[in-house]
Amino acid sequence: MSSLDLLILLIFSFLALLTYELVKVWTERNALRSRMEQIAIEYANELFERWREEEMEYQKKQIEEMLRREMELKVSGYLRQKKSEIREDTIKRCGAVVTGKLAEHLIPYLPEFRYNPRDARFIGASIDFIIFDRLSEGNLRKIFFVEIKTGKAPKLNERERQIREIVEKKMVYWEMIHERI
């Protein structure tokens, strides 16, 4: 074997060893990247769950306080007008109102809600929610006007019907108002 053959053999051996080391480093890099992505996803999920629990607790307290105040006002007024007849009627109606208000506030956190709760903005009057579909992901696809109804025979009131008709006729526009103060 000549010195040239030996040199070529050494070069090929060195290249093979270098290739092996590069493949090993590349494989380790990919494994680290996968692990980092997994950790990031786990951390994001943990943060989301923590936020969701805190948000649900906050919404629950808000609803309880609002319902408490509303019930105190309604009950005291009705009781002054007509005693037993109004008491019975109030109990029936308040149950439906409470259920409806609870449903309106809690529906974004229920599994049946098909949108990300972070994309839902509660309005409460005329319509219940505006959904900015996938805005929280930075990729807004559509905007939905959502009305929540509970009970056996849900019906829209006149204002809600007018809003639905305007949306269906595509008479919804964007306007920006800018005031320099």
Coordinates of N, CA and C in Angstrom, one line a residue, residues 75-179:
V75 N -86.9 41.3 44.4 CA -87.7 40.7 45.5 C -88.4 41.8 46.4
S76 N -87.6 42.7 46.8 CA -88.1 43.8 47.7 C -89.2 44.6 47.0
G77 N -89.1 44.9 45.7 CA -90.1 45.6 45.0 C -91.4 44.8 44.8
Y78 N -91.2 43.6 44.4 CA -92.4 42.8 44.1 C -93.2 42.5 45.4
L79 N -92.4 42.2 46.5 CA -93.1 41.9 47.8 C -93.9 43.1 48.3
R80 N -93.5 44.3 48.0 CA -94.2 45.5 48.5 C -95.5 45.6 47.7
Q81 N -95.6 45.2 46.4 CA -96.8 45.4 45.6 C -97.8 44.3 45.9
K82 N -97.5 43.1 45.7 CA -98.5 42.0 45.9 C -97.8 40.8 46.6
K83 N -98.3 40.4 47.7 CA -97.7 39.5 48.6 C -97.5 38.1 47.9
S84 N -98.3 37.2 48.2 CA -98.1 35.8 47.8 C -98.1 35.5 46.3
E85 N -99.0 36.2 45.6 CA -99.1 35.9 44.1 C -97.8 36.3 43.5
I86 N -97.3 37.4 43.8 CA -96.0 37.9 43.2 C -94.8 37.0 43.7
R87 N -94.9 36.5 44.9 CA -93.8 35.7 45.4 C -93.7 34.4 44.5
E88 N -94.8 33.8 44.3 CA -94.8 32.6 43.4 C -94.3 32.9 42.0
D89 N -94.8 33.9 41.5 CA -94.4 34.3 40.1 C -92.9 34.7 40.1
T90 N -92.4 35.4 41.1 CA -91.0 35.8 41.1 C -90.1 34.6 41.2
I91 N -90.5 33.6 42.0 CA -89.6 32.4 42.1 C -89.5 31.7 40.8
K92 N -90.6 31.6 40.0 CA -90.6 30.9 38.7 C -89.7 31.7 37.7
R93 N -89.9 33.0 37.7 CA -89.2 33.9 36.7 C -87.7 34.0 37.1
C94 N -87.4 34.2 38.3 CA -86.0 34.3 38.7 C -85.2 33.1 38.4
G95 N -85.8 31.9 38.6 CA -85.1 30.7 38.2 C -84.7 30.7 36.8
A96 N -85.6 31.1 35.9 CA -85.3 31.2 34.4 C -84.2 32.2 34.2
V97 N -84.4 33.4 34.8 CA -83.4 34.5 34.6 C -82.0 34.1 35.1
V98 N -82.0 33.5 36.2 CA -80.7 33.1 36.8 C -80.0 32.0 35.9
T99 N -80.8 31.1 35.5 CA -80.3 30.0 34.5 C -79.8 30.7 33.3
G100 N -80.6 31.6 32.7 CA -80.2 32.2 31.5 C -78.9 33.1 31.6
K101 N -78.8 33.8 32.7 CA -77.6 34.6 32.9 C -76.4 33.8 33.2
L102 N -76.6 32.7 34.0 CA -75.5 31.8 34.2 C -75.0 31.2 32.9
A103 N -76.0 30.7 32.1 CA -75.7 30.1 30.8 C -74.9 31.1 29.9
E104 N -75.3 32.4 29.9 CA -74.7 33.4 29.1 C -73.2 33.6 29.5
H105 N -73.0 33.6 30.8 CA -71.6 33.9 31.3 C -70.7 32.6 31.3
L106 N -71.3 31.5 31.5 CA -70.5 30.3 31.6 C -70.3 29.5 30.3
I107 N -71.2 29.7 29.3 CA -71.1 28.9 28.1 C -69.8 28.9 27.4
P108 N -68.9 30.0 27.4 CA -67.6 29.9 26.8 C -66.7 28.8 27.5
Y109 N -67.0 28.4 28.7 CA -66.2 27.5 29.4 C -66.7 26.1 29.3
L110 N -67.8 25.9 28.6 CA -68.4 24.5 28.5 C -67.8 23.8 27.3
P111 N -67.7 22.5 27.3 CA -67.1 21.8 26.2 C -67.9 22.0 24.9
E112 N -69.2 22.2 25.0 CA -70.0 22.4 23.7 C -69.7 23.7 23.0
F113 N -69.0 24.6 23.7 CA -68.7 25.9 23.0 C -67.6 25.7 22.0
R114 N -67.8 25.9 20.8 CA -66.9 25.5 19.7 C -65.8 26.6 19.5
Y115 N -65.8 27.7 20.2 CA -64.8 28.7 20.0 C -63.8 28.8 21.2
N116 N -62.7 29.4 21.0 CA -61.7 29.6 22.1 C -62.4 30.7 23.0
P117 N -62.5 30.4 24.3 CA -63.1 31.4 25.2 C -62.3 32.8 25.2
R118 N -61.1 32.8 24.8 CA -60.3 34.1 24.8 C -60.8 34.9 23.6
D119 N -61.4 34.3 22.6 CA -61.9 35.0 21.4 C -63.3 35.5 21.6
A120 N -64.0 35.2 22.7 CA -65.4 35.6 23.0 C -65.4 36.9 23.8
R121 N -66.2 37.9 23.4 CA -66.3 39.1 24.1 C -67.8 39.2 24.5
F122 N -68.1 39.2 25.8 CA -69.4 39.3 26.3 C -69.9 40.7 26.2
I123 N -71.1 40.9 25.5 CA -71.7 42.2 25.4 C -72.9 42.3 26.3
G124 N -73.8 41.2 26.2 CA -74.9 41.1 27.2 C -76.2 41.9 26.8
A125 N -76.1 42.9 26.0 CA -77.3 43.7 25.6 C -77.4 43.6 24.1
S126 N -78.6 43.3 23.7 CA -78.9 43.2 22.2 C -78.4 41.9 21.7
I127 N -77.1 41.6 21.9 CA -76.5 40.3 21.6 C -75.6 40.0 22.8
D128 N -75.4 38.7 22.9 CA -74.6 38.2 24.1 C -73.1 38.2 23.9
F129 N -72.6 37.8 22.7 CA -71.2 37.7 22.5 C -70.9 38.1 21.1
I130 N -69.7 38.7 20.9 CA -69.0 38.8 19.6 C -67.8 37.8 19.7
I131 N -67.7 36.9 18.8 CA -66.7 36.0 18.7 C -65.7 36.4 17.6
F132 N -64.5 36.6 18.0 CA -63.4 36.9 17.0 C -62.7 35.6 16.8
D133 N -63.1 34.8 15.9 CA -62.7 33.4 15.7 C -61.2 33.4 15.4
R134 N -60.4 32.8 16.3 CA -59.0 32.6 16.2 C -58.1 33.9 16.3
L135 N -58.7 34.9 16.8 CA -57.9 36.2 17.0 C -56.9 36.0 18.1
S136 N -57.2 35.1 19.1 CA -56.2 34.9 20.1 C -54.9 34.2 19.6
E137 N -55.1 33.5 18.5 CA -54.0 32.8 17.8 C -53.3 33.7 16.8
G138 N -53.8 35.0 16.7 CA -53.2 35.9 15.7 C -53.6 35.6 14.3
N139 N -54.7 34.9 14.1 CA -55.1 34.5 12.8 C -56.7 34.6 12.7
L140 N -57.2 35.8 12.7 CA -58.6 36.1 12.7 C -59.2 35.5 11.4
R141 N -60.2 34.7 11.5 CA -60.9 34.1 10.4 C -62.3 34.7 10.1
K142 N -63.1 34.8 11.1 CA -64.4 35.2 11.0 C -64.9 35.9 12.3
I143 N -65.9 36.7 12.2 CA -66.5 37.4 13.3 C -68.0 36.9 13.4
F144 N -68.4 36.4 14.6 CA -69.7 35.9 14.8 C -70.4 36.8 15.8
F145 N -71.7 37.1 15.6 CA -72.6 37.6 16.6 C -73.4 36.5 17.2
V146 N -73.3 36.3 18.5 CA -73.9 35.1 19.1 C -74.9 35.6 20.2
E147 N -76.1 35.0 20.1 CA -77.1 35.2 21.1 C -77.4 33.9 21.8
I148 N -77.3 33.9 23.1 CA -77.5 32.7 23.9 C -79.0 32.7 24.4
K149 N -79.7 31.6 24.2 CA -81.0 31.4 24.6 C -81.1 30.1 25.4
T150 N -81.9 30.1 26.5 CA -82.2 28.9 27.3 C -83.7 28.7 27.3
G151 N -84.1 27.6 27.8 CA -85.5 27.3 27.9 C -86.0 26.4 26.7
K152 N -87.3 26.1 26.8 CA -87.8 25.1 25.8 C -88.1 25.8 24.4
A153 N -88.5 27.0 24.4 CA -88.9 27.6 23.1 C -88.2 29.0 23.0
P154 N -86.9 28.9 22.6 CA -86.2 30.2 22.5 C -86.7 31.1 21.4
K155 N -86.9 32.4 21.7 CA -87.4 33.3 20.7 C -86.6 34.6 20.8
L156 N -86.3 35.2 19.7 CA -85.6 36.5 19.6 C -86.6 37.6 19.9
N157 N -86.2 38.6 20.6 CA -87.0 39.8 20.7 C -86.8 40.7 19.5
E158 N -87.6 41.8 19.4 CA -87.6 42.6 18.2 C -86.1 43.1 17.9
R159 N -85.4 43.6 18.9 CA -84.1 44.1 18.7 C -83.2 43.0 18.1
E160 N -83.2 41.8 18.7 CA -82.4 40.7 18.3 C -82.7 40.3 16.9
R161 N -84.0 40.3 16.5 CA -84.4 40.0 15.1 C -83.8 41.0 14.1
Q162 N -83.9 42.3 14.5 CA -83.4 43.4 13.7 C -81.9 43.2 13.5
I163 N -81.1 42.9 14.5 CA -79.7 42.7 14.4 C -79.4 41.5 13.5
R164 N -80.1 40.4 13.7 CA -79.9 39.2 12.8 C -80.2 39.6 11.3
E165 N -81.3 40.3 11.0 CA -81.6 40.7 9.7 C -80.5 41.5 9.1
I166 N -80.0 42.5 9.8 CA -78.9 43.4 9.3 C -77.7 42.6 9.0
V167 N -77.3 41.6 9.9 CA -76.1 40.8 9.6 C -76.4 39.9 8.4
E168 N -77.6 39.3 8.3 CA -77.9 38.4 7.1 C -77.9 39.2 5.8
K169 N -78.3 40.5 5.9 CA -78.2 41.3 4.6 C -76.8 41.9 4.4
K170 N -75.9 41.5 5.2 CA -74.5 42.0 5.1 C -74.4 43.5 5.1
M171 N -75.2 44.1 6.0 CA -75.2 45.5 6.2 C -74.4 45.9 7.4
V172 N -73.2 45.2 7.6 CA -72.4 45.5 8.8 C -71.1 46.1 8.2
Y173 N -70.7 47.2 8.8 CA -69.5 47.9 8.3 C -68.5 48.2 9.4
W174 N -67.3 48.6 8.9 CA -66.2 48.9 9.8 C -66.1 50.4 9.8
E175 N -65.9 51.0 10.9 CA -65.6 52.4 11.0 C -64.7 52.7 12.2
M176 N -63.7 53.6 11.9 CA -62.8 54.0 13.0 C -63.0 55.4 13.3
I177 N -63.2 55.8 14.5 CA -63.3 57.2 14.9 C -62.1 57.5 15.7
H178 N -61.5 58.6 15.2 CA -60.2 59.0 15.8 C -60.4 60.5 16.3
E179 N -60.2 60.7 17.5 CA -60.3 62.0 18.1 C -58.9 62.3 18.8

